[in-house]
Coordinates of C-alpha atoms and ligand atoms in Angstrom, one line a residue:
X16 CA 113.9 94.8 116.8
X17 CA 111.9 96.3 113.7
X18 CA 110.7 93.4 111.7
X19 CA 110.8 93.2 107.5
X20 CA 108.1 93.6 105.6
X21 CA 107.4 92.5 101.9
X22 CA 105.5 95.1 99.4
X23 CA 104.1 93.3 96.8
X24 CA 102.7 95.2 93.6
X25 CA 100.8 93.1 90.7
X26 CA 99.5 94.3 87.4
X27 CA 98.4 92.6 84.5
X28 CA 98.0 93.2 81.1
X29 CA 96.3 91.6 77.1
X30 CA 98.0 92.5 74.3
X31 CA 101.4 93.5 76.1
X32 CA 103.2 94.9 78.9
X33 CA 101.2 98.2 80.1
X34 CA 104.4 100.2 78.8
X35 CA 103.7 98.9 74.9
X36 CA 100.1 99.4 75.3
X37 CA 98.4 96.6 76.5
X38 CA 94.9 96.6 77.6
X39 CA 95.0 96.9 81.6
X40 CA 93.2 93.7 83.2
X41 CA 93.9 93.9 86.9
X42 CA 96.3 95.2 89.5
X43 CA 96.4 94.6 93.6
X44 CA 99.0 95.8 96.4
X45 CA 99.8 93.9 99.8
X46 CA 101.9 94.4 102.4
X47 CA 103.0 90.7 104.2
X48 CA 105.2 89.9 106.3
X49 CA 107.4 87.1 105.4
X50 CA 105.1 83.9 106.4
X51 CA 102.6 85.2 104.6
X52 CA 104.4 85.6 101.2
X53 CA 103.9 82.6 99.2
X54 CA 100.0 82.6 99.7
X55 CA 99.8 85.9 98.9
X56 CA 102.2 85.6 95.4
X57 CA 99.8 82.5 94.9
X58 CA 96.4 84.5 95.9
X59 CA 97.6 87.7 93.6
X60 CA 98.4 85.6 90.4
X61 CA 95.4 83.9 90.3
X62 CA 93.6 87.5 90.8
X63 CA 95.2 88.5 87.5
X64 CA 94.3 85.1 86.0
X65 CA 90.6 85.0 86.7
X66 CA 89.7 88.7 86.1
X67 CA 86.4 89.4 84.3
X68 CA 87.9 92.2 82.2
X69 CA 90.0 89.2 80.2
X70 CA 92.8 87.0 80.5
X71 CA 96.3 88.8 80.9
X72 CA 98.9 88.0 78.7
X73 CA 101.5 89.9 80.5
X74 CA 101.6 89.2 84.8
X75 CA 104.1 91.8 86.4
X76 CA 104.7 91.2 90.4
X77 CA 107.6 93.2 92.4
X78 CA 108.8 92.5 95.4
X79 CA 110.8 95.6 97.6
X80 CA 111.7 94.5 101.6
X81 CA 110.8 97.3 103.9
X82 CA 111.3 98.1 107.1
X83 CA 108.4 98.8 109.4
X84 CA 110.0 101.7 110.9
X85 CA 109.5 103.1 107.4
X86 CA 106.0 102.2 107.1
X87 CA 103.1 104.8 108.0
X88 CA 100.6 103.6 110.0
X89 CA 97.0 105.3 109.6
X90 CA 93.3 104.6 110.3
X91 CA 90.7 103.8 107.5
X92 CA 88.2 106.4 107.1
X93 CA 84.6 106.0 108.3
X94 CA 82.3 104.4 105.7
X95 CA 79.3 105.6 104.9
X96 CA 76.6 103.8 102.4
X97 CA 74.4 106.1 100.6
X98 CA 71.0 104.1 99.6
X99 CA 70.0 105.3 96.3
X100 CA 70.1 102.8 93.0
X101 CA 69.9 105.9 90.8
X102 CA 72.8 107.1 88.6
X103 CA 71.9 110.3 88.2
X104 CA 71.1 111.1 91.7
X105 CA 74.1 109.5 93.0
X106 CA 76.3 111.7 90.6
X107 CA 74.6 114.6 91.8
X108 CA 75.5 113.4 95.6
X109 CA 79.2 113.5 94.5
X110 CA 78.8 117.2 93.3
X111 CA 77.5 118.2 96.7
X112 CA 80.2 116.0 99.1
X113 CA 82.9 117.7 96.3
X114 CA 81.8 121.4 96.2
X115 CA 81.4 121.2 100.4
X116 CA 85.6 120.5 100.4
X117 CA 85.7 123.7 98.1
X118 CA 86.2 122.3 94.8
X119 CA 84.8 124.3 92.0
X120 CA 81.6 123.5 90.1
X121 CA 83.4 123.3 87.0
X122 CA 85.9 121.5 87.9
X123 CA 84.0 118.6 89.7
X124 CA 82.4 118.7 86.0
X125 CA 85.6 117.6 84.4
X126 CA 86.7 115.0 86.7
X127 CA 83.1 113.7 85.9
X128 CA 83.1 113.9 82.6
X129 CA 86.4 112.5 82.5
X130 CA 85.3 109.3 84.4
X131 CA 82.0 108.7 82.1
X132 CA 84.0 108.9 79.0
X133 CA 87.5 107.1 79.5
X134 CA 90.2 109.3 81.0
X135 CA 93.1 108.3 78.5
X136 CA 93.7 109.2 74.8
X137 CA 90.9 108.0 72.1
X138 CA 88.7 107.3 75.4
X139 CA 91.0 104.2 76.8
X140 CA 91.2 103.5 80.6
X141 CA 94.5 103.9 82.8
X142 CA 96.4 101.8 85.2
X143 CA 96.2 104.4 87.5
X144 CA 94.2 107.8 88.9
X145 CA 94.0 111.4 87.0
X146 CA 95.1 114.5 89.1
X147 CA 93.3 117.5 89.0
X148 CA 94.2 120.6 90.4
X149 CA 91.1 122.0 92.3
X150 CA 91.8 125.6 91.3
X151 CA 92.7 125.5 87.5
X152 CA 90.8 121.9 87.0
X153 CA 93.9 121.0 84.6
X154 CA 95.5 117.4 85.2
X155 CA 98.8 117.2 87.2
X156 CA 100.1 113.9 86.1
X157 CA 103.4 113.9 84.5
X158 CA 102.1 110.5 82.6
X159 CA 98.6 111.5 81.5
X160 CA 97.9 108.2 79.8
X161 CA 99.1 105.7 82.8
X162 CA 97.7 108.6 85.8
X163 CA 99.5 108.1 89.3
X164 CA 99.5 104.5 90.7
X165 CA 99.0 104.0 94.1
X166 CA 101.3 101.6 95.8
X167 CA 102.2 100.1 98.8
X168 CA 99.1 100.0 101.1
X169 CA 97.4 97.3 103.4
X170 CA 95.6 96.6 105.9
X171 CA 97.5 95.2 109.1
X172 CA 96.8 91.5 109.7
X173 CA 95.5 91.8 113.2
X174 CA 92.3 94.4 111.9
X175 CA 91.1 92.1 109.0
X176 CA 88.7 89.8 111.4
X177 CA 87.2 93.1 113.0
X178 CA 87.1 94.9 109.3
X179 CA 85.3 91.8 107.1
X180 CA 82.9 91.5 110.3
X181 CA 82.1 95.1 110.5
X182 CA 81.6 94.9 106.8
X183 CA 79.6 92.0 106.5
X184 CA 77.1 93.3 109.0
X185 CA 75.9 95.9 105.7
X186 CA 76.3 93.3 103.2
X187 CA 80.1 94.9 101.6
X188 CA 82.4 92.6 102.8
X189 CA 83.9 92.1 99.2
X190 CA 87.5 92.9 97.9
X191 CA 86.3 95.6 95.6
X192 CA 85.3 97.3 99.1
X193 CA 88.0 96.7 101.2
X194 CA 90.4 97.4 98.6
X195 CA 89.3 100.6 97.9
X196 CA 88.5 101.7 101.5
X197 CA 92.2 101.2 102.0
X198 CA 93.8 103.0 99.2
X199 CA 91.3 105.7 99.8
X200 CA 92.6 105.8 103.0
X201 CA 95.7 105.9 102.1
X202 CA 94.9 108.7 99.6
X203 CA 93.0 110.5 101.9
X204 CA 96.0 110.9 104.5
X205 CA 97.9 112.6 102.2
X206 CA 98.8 116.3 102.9
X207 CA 97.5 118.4 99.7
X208 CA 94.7 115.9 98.6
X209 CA 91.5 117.2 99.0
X210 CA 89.2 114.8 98.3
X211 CA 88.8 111.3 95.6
X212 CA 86.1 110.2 93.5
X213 CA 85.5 106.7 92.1
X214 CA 84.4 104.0 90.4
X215 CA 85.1 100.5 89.0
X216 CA 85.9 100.1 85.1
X217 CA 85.0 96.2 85.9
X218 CA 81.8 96.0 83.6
X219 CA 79.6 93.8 86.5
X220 CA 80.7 96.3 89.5
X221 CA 78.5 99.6 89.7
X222 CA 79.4 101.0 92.8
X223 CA 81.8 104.0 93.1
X224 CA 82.6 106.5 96.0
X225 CA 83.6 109.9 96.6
X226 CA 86.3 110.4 100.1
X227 CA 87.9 112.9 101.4
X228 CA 89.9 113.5 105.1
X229 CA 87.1 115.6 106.6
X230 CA 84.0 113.5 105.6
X231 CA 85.0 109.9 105.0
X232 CA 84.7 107.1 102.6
X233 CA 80.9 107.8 101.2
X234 CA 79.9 104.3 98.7
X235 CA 77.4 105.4 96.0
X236 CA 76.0 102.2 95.5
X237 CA 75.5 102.8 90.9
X238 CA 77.7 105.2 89.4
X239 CA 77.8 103.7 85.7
X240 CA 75.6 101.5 83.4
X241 CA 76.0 98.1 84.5
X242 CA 78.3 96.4 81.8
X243 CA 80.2 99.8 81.0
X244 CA 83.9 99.4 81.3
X245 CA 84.5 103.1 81.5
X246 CA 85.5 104.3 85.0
X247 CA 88.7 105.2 87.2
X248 CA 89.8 107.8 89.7
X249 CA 90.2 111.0 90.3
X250 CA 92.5 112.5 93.0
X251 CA 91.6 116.2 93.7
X252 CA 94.7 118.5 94.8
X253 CA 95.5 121.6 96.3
X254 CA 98.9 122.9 95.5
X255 CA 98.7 125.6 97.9
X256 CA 98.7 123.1 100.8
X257 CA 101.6 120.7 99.0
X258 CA 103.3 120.7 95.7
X259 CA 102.0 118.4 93.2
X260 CA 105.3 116.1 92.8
X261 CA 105.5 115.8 96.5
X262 CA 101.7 114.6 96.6
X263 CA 102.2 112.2 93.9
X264 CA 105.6 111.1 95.3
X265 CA 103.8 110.4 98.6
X266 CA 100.9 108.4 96.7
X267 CA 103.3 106.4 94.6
X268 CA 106.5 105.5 97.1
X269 CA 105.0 105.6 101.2
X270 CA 104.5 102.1 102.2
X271 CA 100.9 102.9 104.3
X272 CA 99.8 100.3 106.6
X273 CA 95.9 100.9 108.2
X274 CA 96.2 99.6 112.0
X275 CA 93.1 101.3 112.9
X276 CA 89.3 101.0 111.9
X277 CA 87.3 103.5 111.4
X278 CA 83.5 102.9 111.9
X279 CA 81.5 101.4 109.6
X280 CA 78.1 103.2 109.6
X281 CA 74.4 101.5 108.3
X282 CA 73.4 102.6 105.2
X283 CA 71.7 105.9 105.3
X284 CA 69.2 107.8 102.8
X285 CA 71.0 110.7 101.5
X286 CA 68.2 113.2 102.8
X287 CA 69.0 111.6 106.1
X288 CA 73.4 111.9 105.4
X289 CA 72.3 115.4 104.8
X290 CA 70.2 115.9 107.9
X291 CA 72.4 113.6 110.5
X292 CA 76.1 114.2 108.9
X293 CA 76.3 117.3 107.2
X294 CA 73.9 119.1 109.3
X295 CA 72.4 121.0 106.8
X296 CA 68.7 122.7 107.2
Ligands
LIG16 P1 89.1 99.4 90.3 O1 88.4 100.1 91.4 O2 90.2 98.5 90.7 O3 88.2 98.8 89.2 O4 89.9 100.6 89.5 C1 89.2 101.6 88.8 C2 90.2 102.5 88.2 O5 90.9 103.2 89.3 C3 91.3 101.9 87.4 O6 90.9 101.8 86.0 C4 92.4 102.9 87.5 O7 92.2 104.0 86.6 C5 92.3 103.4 88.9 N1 93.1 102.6 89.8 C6 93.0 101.3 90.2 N2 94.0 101.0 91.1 C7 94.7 102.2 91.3 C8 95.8 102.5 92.1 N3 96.4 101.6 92.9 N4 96.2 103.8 92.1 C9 95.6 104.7 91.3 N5 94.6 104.4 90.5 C10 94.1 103.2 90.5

């Protein structure tokens, strides 16, 4: 018999509900079967409570059942740390992973620029990623100040132990990492994404990464000025592979569980990712 899952979503807000412009604080996905519900409700509201980007005045948690039979099940992608503390450099290692999935130049410009400067109106942040089209660089969302919010993703219980332990041995067993090795995983299964770049818009968290299919999860361990709350995601797209409102459709509604690791490499120098991964002279 197929069991029942529970997707939770959470997302909190100052100043008022997301939808009358309140300041987003913090949001977090799970996927739980039913015994492990009520820690998890109890584990995600005091995530919203104790974030450092402010106390929420608005908490929003759903609840949908789902059926595992409706549930993808993927692998995370292999993780790669990139030792370099420089900002610059590090930006400059995104523009190399980007341009070698064929995205323009120009247009991994924007999505930078974007990211260093706030990606909503009068420079704000959004709740959720901008989507660029790799050949016209013009955003895809049909909300351009919210982006496209990536739900229903998790890791599957019985891979946890082995992920935190592989993680730990490098020193990024943290729930910034994990979280965003998943929903980059999750992104990166998607038919018609190309590739993802990110970083935090949490002020005391640096790091950022840039992910695609064919290369994996690669950390950049400083992306921004620590304190800076500007930051977010970018989703890169080809619409030639998948139309855009199927991609975002697939981002926003597929419950995605990982039930497979993917290795978790030591941090490498990026002359020696070059050398050793991308094989170039
Ligand atoms: P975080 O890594 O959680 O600090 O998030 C950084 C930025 O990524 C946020 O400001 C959002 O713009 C974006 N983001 C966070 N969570 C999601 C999500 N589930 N789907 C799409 N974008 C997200």
């Amino acid at each position: 018999m197929q069991s029942v899952l529970y997707s939770i979503k959470m997302r909190a807000a100052q100043g008022g509900a997301h939808e009358q412009g309140g300041k987003h604080i913090s949001g977090a996905e799970r996927i739980v079967s039913s015994q492990e519900l009520f820690p998890a409700l109890e584990q995600l509201v005091q995530r919203a409570q104790q974030h450092e980007r402010g106390n929420p005045d608005f908490i929003n948690i759903s609840l949908a059942l789902i059926s595992e039979r409706d549930i993808k099940k993927i692998s995370s992608l292999p993780v790669y740390s990139i030792m370099n503390r420089e900002k610059a450099k590090n930006h400059n290692v995104a523009r190399e992973v980007l341009g070698r999935t064929g995205i323009k130049p120009e247009v991994v410009e924007v999505a930078l620029h974007y990211l260093s400067h706030g990606l909503a109106e009068e420079g704000r942040n959004m709740r959720g990623a901008m989507v660029i089209d790799i050949n016209s660089g013009q955003r895809l969302e049909p909300d351009l100040s919210r982006g496209v919010r990536v739900t229903g993703m998790d890791y599957a219980p019985e891979i946890k132990p082995a992920l935190a332990e592989q993680l730990d041995q490098f020193g990024i067993n943290n729930a910034h990492a994990r979280e965003a090795l998943c929903l980059a995983s999750k992104v990166a299964s998607v038919e018609g994404i190309v590739a993802e770049l990110c970083w935090s818009d949490d002020p005391s968290y640096t790091t950022g990464y840039v992910a695609a299919a064919q290369m994996g999860y690669i950390r950049l361990e400083h992306m921004k000025q620590l304190g800076s709350e500007q930051g977010g995601r970018v989703f890169f797209i080809d619409p030639g592979i998948a139309r855009a409102e199927k991609v975002i459709a697939e981002l926003e509604n597929q419950p995605c569980l990982i039930n497979r690791l993917g290795p978790v490499y030591p941090p490498i120098s990026w002359d020696d990712f070059i050398r050793q991964v991308l094989r170039k002279e």
